[in-house]
């Protein structure tokens, strides 16, 4: 499959395709659509995971089954990218067995290796650099809860991590504004902010220090854990640096009255959110989690049902 499309970054799809995928996910979610046409009939998909997962693993496995496909889960103890076997060998071998590789990896370089040496579509199910599948579910959630995407503002409070980076790069493509509040050592890098600003000059991209400023006029207030997988050695320093960056009911009152709260989960209660915040009346975190399945079904159809 020499002309395979891949989804390693949200920028691997253009603005028109991003909007079309959100619309397709909305259609697939409707009960009268039967959960989607069986676009993966006869297709096999490898789920190659180096990191633990609840939402990503289950939503992909169930979504693939609903579309008539077959999924095979491969954990780190079975493969061992660049430990038991080099990425190049894994890519070449899997390309002879399956029609797509969905990979959740420690290093984004592993994804690039799978693309370079394989011959089937590769989907980034989370890397240290981006999390595009999460963001497609987020856009679906915003479209549902806010009645559209164009002109809406999302404020991200916390670490400039893979989720924040993907949001920053994806939102301008659908006409949304983005602000992020982070302690200086953990802010998004300038290169990403500049890249996002070049995608759509009519949208606003802001990097701030104060959460209250970031959430002003926000339609969505979004947060994530302060210590991502792989950053555990920094946990003590991060807990100190992020004091004052919790998203709580008081901070939500400083956003628009119609604002929604989002969290990609898992949540670390007592850190980025207080206990009960995911059940807050403005929270759509569980809908956001459930939308992973619908968004990923749209991605799989886009990449494989041609």
Coordinates of C-alpha atoms in Angstrom, one line a residue:
X1 CA 0.0 0.0 0.0
X2 CA 2.5 2.6 -1.2
X3 CA 0.1 5.5 -1.0
X4 CA -1.1 4.9 2.5
X5 CA -2.3 7.9 4.5
X6 CA -1.3 8.1 8.2
X7 CA -2.4 10.0 11.2
X8 CA 0.6 10.7 13.4
X9 CA -0.2 14.4 13.9
X10 CA -3.4 16.4 13.7
X11 CA -1.6 18.3 10.9
X12 CA -1.6 15.1 8.7
X13 CA -5.2 16.0 7.7
X14 CA -6.1 19.3 6.2
X15 CA -8.8 21.7 7.6
X16 CA -11.4 20.5 5.2
X17 CA -10.7 16.9 6.1
X18 CA -10.8 17.7 9.8
X19 CA -14.2 19.2 9.5
X20 CA -15.4 16.3 7.4
X21 CA -14.2 13.8 10.0
X22 CA -16.1 15.6 12.8
X23 CA -19.2 15.5 10.7
X24 CA -18.8 11.9 9.8
X25 CA -18.3 11.0 13.5
X26 CA -21.5 12.9 14.3
X27 CA -23.3 10.8 11.6
X28 CA -21.8 7.5 12.9
X29 CA -23.1 8.3 16.4
X30 CA -26.7 8.5 15.3
X31 CA -28.7 5.4 16.2
X32 CA -30.3 5.2 12.8
X33 CA -26.9 4.8 11.3
X34 CA -26.4 1.4 12.9
X35 CA -23.2 2.6 14.5
X36 CA -21.6 3.0 11.0
X37 CA -21.5 1.0 7.9
X38 CA -19.3 -2.1 8.2
X39 CA -16.5 -0.3 6.4
X40 CA -13.8 -2.6 8.0
X41 CA -15.3 -5.9 6.8
X42 CA -12.4 -8.3 6.3
X43 CA -9.8 -5.9 7.7
X44 CA -7.4 -6.7 10.5
X45 CA -5.9 -3.9 12.7
X46 CA -3.0 -4.4 15.1
X47 CA -3.1 -2.4 18.4
X48 CA 0.5 -2.0 19.3
X49 CA 0.6 -0.5 22.8
X50 CA 3.7 0.4 24.9
X51 CA 1.7 2.3 27.5
X52 CA -1.4 1.4 29.7
X53 CA -4.8 2.4 28.3
X54 CA -8.5 2.2 29.2
X55 CA -10.3 4.6 26.8
X56 CA -8.0 4.2 23.8
X57 CA -7.8 0.5 23.9
X58 CA -11.4 -0.3 24.5
X59 CA -12.8 2.3 22.1
X60 CA -10.6 1.1 19.3
X61 CA -11.4 -2.6 19.9
X62 CA -15.2 -2.0 20.2
X63 CA -15.2 0.4 17.3
X64 CA -13.3 -2.0 15.0
X65 CA -15.7 -4.8 15.9
X66 CA -18.7 -2.7 15.2
X67 CA -17.4 -1.9 11.7
X68 CA -16.8 -5.5 10.9
X69 CA -13.1 -5.6 11.4
X70 CA -10.8 -7.7 13.7
X71 CA -8.3 -6.2 16.2
X72 CA -5.3 -7.8 17.7
X73 CA -3.8 -6.3 20.9
X74 CA 0.0 -6.5 21.3
X75 CA 1.4 -5.2 24.6
X76 CA 4.9 -4.2 25.5
X77 CA 5.8 -7.6 26.8
X78 CA 5.0 -9.2 23.4
X79 CA 6.8 -6.8 21.1
X80 CA 9.3 -4.6 22.8
X81 CA 9.9 -1.9 20.2
X82 CA 13.7 -1.4 19.8
X83 CA 14.4 -3.7 22.8
X84 CA 13.2 -7.2 21.8
X85 CA 13.0 -6.2 18.1
X86 CA 13.9 -3.1 16.1
X87 CA 10.9 -0.9 15.0
X88 CA 11.9 -1.6 11.3
X89 CA 11.4 -5.3 11.7
X90 CA 8.1 -4.9 13.6
X91 CA 6.8 -2.6 10.9
X92 CA 7.8 -4.9 8.0
X93 CA 6.4 -8.1 9.7
X94 CA 3.1 -6.5 10.8
X95 CA 2.5 -5.0 7.3
X96 CA 2.4 -8.6 6.0
X97 CA -0.3 -9.5 8.5
X98 CA -2.6 -6.5 9.1
X99 CA -4.3 -3.7 7.2
X100 CA -3.5 -1.0 9.8
X101 CA -1.3 -0.4 12.8
X102 CA -2.7 1.6 15.7
X103 CA 0.3 2.4 18.0
X104 CA 0.5 3.9 21.5
X105 CA 4.2 4.5 22.0
X106 CA 6.8 6.0 24.4
X107 CA 8.6 7.9 21.6
X108 CA 7.1 9.6 18.6
X109 CA 10.1 8.4 16.7
X110 CA 8.7 4.9 16.9
X111 CA 5.7 6.0 15.0
X112 CA 7.9 7.6 12.3
X113 CA 9.8 4.3 12.1
X114 CA 6.6 2.3 11.6
X115 CA 5.6 4.6 8.7
X116 CA 9.1 4.6 7.2
X117 CA 9.5 0.8 7.2
X118 CA 5.9 -0.4 7.0
X119 CA 3.4 -0.4 4.1
X120 CA 0.1 0.1 5.9
X121 CA -1.6 3.1 7.5
X122 CA -0.3 4.0 11.0
X123 CA -2.5 5.8 13.6
X124 CA -1.0 7.6 16.6
X125 CA -3.0 6.3 19.6
X126 CA -0.7 8.5 21.8
X127 CA 2.9 9.5 21.7
X128 CA 5.0 11.8 23.8
X129 CA 4.5 14.5 21.1
X130 CA 0.8 14.3 20.1
X131 CA -2.5 12.6 20.7
X132 CA -4.6 13.2 17.5
X133 CA -7.3 10.6 18.2
X134 CA -8.1 12.3 21.5
X135 CA -8.4 15.7 19.8
X136 CA -10.8 14.4 17.2
X137 CA -13.1 13.1 20.0
X138 CA -12.7 16.5 21.6
X139 CA -13.8 18.4 18.5
X140 CA -16.8 16.1 18.2
X141 CA -17.7 16.8 21.8
X142 CA -17.4 20.6 21.4
X143 CA -19.5 20.5 18.2
X144 CA -22.2 18.6 20.1
X145 CA -22.2 20.7 23.3
X146 CA -21.6 24.1 21.8
X147 CA -23.6 23.8 18.7
X148 CA -20.6 24.1 16.4
X149 CA -16.9 24.8 16.3
X150 CA -16.4 28.1 14.4
X151 CA -15.6 31.0 16.6
X152 CA -15.6 29.0 19.9
X153 CA -12.7 29.5 22.4
X154 CA -11.0 26.6 24.2
X155 CA -8.8 27.4 27.3
X156 CA -6.4 24.8 28.3
X157 CA -5.1 25.0 31.9
X158 CA -1.9 23.0 32.7
X159 CA 1.1 21.3 31.2
X160 CA 2.0 22.0 27.6
X161 CA 2.0 18.3 26.8
X162 CA 1.0 16.1 23.9
X163 CA -2.7 16.8 24.3
X164 CA -2.2 20.6 24.6
X165 CA 0.1 20.5 21.5
X166 CA -2.5 18.7 19.4
X167 CA -5.3 21.0 20.5
X168 CA -3.2 24.0 19.7
X169 CA -2.6 22.7 16.2
X170 CA -6.1 21.4 15.5
X171 CA -8.3 24.2 16.7
X172 CA -7.3 26.8 14.2
X173 CA -8.1 24.3 11.4
X174 CA -11.8 24.4 12.5
X175 CA -11.9 28.1 13.2
X176 CA -11.5 27.9 17.0
X177 CA -9.5 30.1 19.3
X178 CA -7.0 28.6 21.8
X179 CA -5.5 29.9 25.0
X180 CA -3.2 28.0 27.4
X181 CA -2.1 28.9 30.9
X182 CA 1.0 27.1 32.1
X183 CA 3.9 27.7 34.5
X184 CA 6.8 29.0 32.4
X185 CA 8.9 25.9 32.5
X186 CA 6.0 23.8 31.2
X187 CA 4.6 26.1 28.6
X188 CA 4.1 25.0 25.0
X189 CA 7.2 25.7 22.8
X190 CA 7.2 28.8 20.6
X191 CA 7.5 26.7 17.4
X192 CA 4.2 25.0 18.0
X193 CA 2.5 28.3 18.8
X194 CA 3.9 29.9 15.6
X195 CA 2.8 26.9 13.5
X196 CA -0.7 27.1 14.9
X197 CA -0.9 30.8 14.2
X198 CA 0.0 30.1 10.5
X199 CA -2.9 27.6 10.0
X200 CA -5.6 30.2 10.2
X201 CA -4.8 33.9 10.6
X202 CA -8.3 34.8 11.8
X203 CA -8.0 32.7 15.0
X204 CA -6.3 33.6 18.2
X205 CA -3.5 31.6 19.8
X206 CA -2.4 32.7 23.3
X207 CA 0.1 31.4 25.8
X208 CA -0.4 32.9 29.3
X209 CA 0.7 32.4 32.9
X210 CA -2.6 33.2 34.7
X211 CA -5.5 30.6 34.4
X212 CA -8.1 33.4 35.1
X213 CA -6.9 35.3 32.0
X214 CA -6.9 32.2 29.9
X215 CA -10.5 31.2 30.7
X216 CA -11.9 34.7 30.1
X217 CA -14.7 34.4 27.4
X218 CA -13.9 30.7 27.0
X219 CA -16.6 28.3 25.8
X220 CA -14.5 25.3 26.8
X221 CA -12.2 24.9 29.9
X222 CA -10.0 21.9 29.4
X223 CA -7.3 20.4 31.7
X224 CA -5.1 17.3 31.9
X225 CA -2.8 15.7 34.4
X226 CA 0.2 17.7 35.6
X227 CA 2.4 14.6 35.3
X228 CA 2.0 12.6 32.1
X229 CA 3.1 9.0 31.6
X230 CA 6.9 9.1 31.3
X231 CA 7.3 12.2 33.5
X232 CA 7.0 10.5 36.8
X233 CA 10.5 11.4 37.9
X234 CA 9.5 15.1 37.8
X235 CA 6.3 14.6 39.9
X236 CA 7.5 16.5 42.9
X237 CA 8.7 19.5 41.0
X238 CA 5.6 19.5 38.9
X239 CA 3.2 19.4 41.9
X240 CA 5.0 22.5 43.3
X241 CA 5.1 24.4 40.0
X242 CA 1.4 23.8 39.2
X243 CA 0.0 25.0 42.4
X244 CA -2.8 27.5 41.5
X245 CA -3.5 25.7 38.2
X246 CA -6.4 23.5 39.3
X247 CA -9.6 23.7 37.4
X248 CA -12.4 24.1 40.0
X249 CA -15.9 25.6 40.2
X250 CA -14.5 29.0 41.0
X251 CA -12.4 29.0 37.9
X252 CA -15.3 27.8 35.8
X253 CA -17.3 30.8 37.0
X254 CA -14.8 33.1 35.2
X255 CA -15.5 31.5 31.8
X256 CA -18.7 32.0 29.9
X257 CA -21.9 30.9 31.7
X258 CA -22.5 28.4 28.9
X259 CA -19.0 27.0 29.1
X260 CA -18.3 23.3 29.3
X261 CA -15.5 21.6 31.3
X262 CA -13.4 18.9 29.6
X263 CA -10.7 16.4 30.8
X264 CA -9.2 13.7 28.6
X265 CA -8.8 11.4 31.7
X266 CA -7.5 9.7 33.8
X267 CA -7.9 12.4 36.4
X268 CA -5.6 13.0 39.4
X269 CA -8.1 14.2 41.9
X270 CA -6.7 16.8 44.3
X271 CA -4.2 18.0 41.6
X272 CA -5.5 19.4 38.3
X273 CA -9.1 19.0 39.5
X274 CA -10.8 18.6 42.9
X275 CA -12.8 15.5 43.7
X276 CA -16.2 15.6 42.0
X277 CA -15.2 18.0 39.2
X278 CA -15.9 15.5 36.4
X279 CA -19.5 15.4 37.7
X280 CA -19.8 19.2 37.8
X281 CA -23.0 20.4 36.0
X282 CA -20.8 21.9 33.2
X283 CA -18.6 18.9 32.8
X284 CA -18.9 16.8 29.6
X285 CA -15.9 14.7 30.5
X286 CA -17.7 11.3 30.3
X287 CA -19.4 12.2 27.0
X288 CA -15.9 13.2 25.8
X289 CA -14.6 9.8 26.8
X290 CA -17.4 8.0 25.0
X291 CA -16.9 10.0 21.9
X292 CA -13.5 8.4 21.4
X293 CA -15.2 5.4 19.8
X294 CA -17.1 7.5 17.3
X295 CA -14.2 9.7 16.3
X296 CA -11.9 6.8 15.9
X297 CA -14.4 4.9 13.7
X298 CA -14.5 8.0 11.4
X299 CA -10.7 8.0 11.3
X300 CA -10.5 4.3 10.5
X301 CA -13.1 4.6 7.8
X302 CA -11.2 7.6 6.3
X303 CA -7.9 5.8 6.2
X304 CA -9.0 2.3 5.3
X305 CA -12.3 2.3 3.4
X306 CA -11.1 3.7 0.2

